[in-house]
CSV table of C-alpha atoms in Angstrom, one decimal:
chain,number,residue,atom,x,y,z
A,1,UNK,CA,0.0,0.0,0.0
A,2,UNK,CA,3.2,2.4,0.8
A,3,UNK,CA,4.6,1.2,-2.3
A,4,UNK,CA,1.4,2.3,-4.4
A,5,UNK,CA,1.2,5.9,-2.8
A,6,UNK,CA,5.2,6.3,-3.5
A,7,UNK,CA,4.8,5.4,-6.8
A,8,UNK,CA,1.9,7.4,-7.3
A,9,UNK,CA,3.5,10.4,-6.2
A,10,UNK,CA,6.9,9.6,-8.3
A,11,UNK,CA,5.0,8.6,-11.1
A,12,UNK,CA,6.6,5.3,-11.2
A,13,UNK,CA,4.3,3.3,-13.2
A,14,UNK,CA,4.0,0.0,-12.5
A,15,UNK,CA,5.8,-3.1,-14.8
A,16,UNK,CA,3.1,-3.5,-17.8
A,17,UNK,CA,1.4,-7.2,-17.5
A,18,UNK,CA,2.6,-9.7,-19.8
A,19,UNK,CA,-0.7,-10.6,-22.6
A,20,UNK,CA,-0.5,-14.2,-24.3
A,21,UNK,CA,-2.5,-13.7,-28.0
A,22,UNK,CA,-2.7,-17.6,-27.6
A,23,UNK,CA,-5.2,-18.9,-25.7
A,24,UNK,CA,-4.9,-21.5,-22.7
A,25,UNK,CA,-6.5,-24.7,-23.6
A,26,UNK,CA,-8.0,-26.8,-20.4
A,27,UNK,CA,-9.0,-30.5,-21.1
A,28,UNK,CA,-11.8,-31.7,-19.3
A,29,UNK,CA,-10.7,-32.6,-16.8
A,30,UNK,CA,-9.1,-29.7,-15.6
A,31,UNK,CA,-12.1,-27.7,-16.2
A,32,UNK,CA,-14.8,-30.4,-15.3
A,33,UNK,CA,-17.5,-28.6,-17.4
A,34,UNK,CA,-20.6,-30.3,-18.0
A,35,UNK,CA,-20.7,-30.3,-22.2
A,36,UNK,CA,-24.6,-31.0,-22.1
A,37,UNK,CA,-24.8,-27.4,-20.7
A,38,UNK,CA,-23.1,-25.9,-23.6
A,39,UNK,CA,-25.9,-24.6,-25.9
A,40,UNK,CA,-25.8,-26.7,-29.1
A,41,UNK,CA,-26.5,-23.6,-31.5
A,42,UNK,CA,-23.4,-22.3,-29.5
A,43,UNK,CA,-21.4,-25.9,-30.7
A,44,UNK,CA,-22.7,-25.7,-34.4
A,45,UNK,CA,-21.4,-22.0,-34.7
A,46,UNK,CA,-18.7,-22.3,-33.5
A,47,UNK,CA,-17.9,-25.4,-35.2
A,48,UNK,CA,-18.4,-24.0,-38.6
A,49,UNK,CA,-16.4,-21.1,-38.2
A,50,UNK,CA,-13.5,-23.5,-37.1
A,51,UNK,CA,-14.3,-25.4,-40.4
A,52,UNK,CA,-14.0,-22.8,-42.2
A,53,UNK,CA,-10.5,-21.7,-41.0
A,54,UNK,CA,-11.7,-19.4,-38.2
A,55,UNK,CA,-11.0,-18.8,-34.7
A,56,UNK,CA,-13.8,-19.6,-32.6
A,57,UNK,CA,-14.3,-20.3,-29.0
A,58,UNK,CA,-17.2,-19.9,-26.2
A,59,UNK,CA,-16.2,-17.3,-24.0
A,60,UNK,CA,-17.3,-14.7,-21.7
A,61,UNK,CA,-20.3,-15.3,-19.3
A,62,UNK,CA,-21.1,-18.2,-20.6
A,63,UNK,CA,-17.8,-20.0,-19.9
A,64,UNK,CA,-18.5,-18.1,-16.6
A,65,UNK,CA,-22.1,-19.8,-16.1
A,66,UNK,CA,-20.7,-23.0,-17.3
A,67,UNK,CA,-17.4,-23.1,-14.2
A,68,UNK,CA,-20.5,-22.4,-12.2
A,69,UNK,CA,-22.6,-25.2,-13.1
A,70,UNK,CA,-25.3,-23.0,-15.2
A,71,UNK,CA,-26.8,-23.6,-18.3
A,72,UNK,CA,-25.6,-20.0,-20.3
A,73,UNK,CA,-28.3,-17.5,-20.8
A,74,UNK,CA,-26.5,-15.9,-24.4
């Protein structure tokens, strides 16, 4: 907390945080998400696009709702 108001009043900024462009793949069983949860609109999309050469990945609240055990609202 000392350190923060120092560097405040220095203007020290703080080292930037490193950003990966990759993104971290989990298997299941590190995330233990139910798949029957995941909407299957939400698997068709997304499964075209990556047929199609694209980038495509659930994300957001809905990974959120699915770590919680929810079926995703969007």
């Amino acid at each position: 907390m000392i350190k923060k108001f120092i560097r405040k009043i220095l203007g020290v900024k703080d080292k930037p945080v490193a950003t990966s462009t990759e993104p971290v793949v989990l298997g299941p069983n590190e995330h233990r998400i139910d798949p029957r949860l995941v909407s299957s609109n939400a698997i068709r999309v997304t499964s075209t696009l990556q047929e199609n050469g694209f980038k495509a990945f659930v994300v957001g609240g809905a990974v959120r709702d699915l770590l919680l055990g929810v079926k995703p609202k969007d």
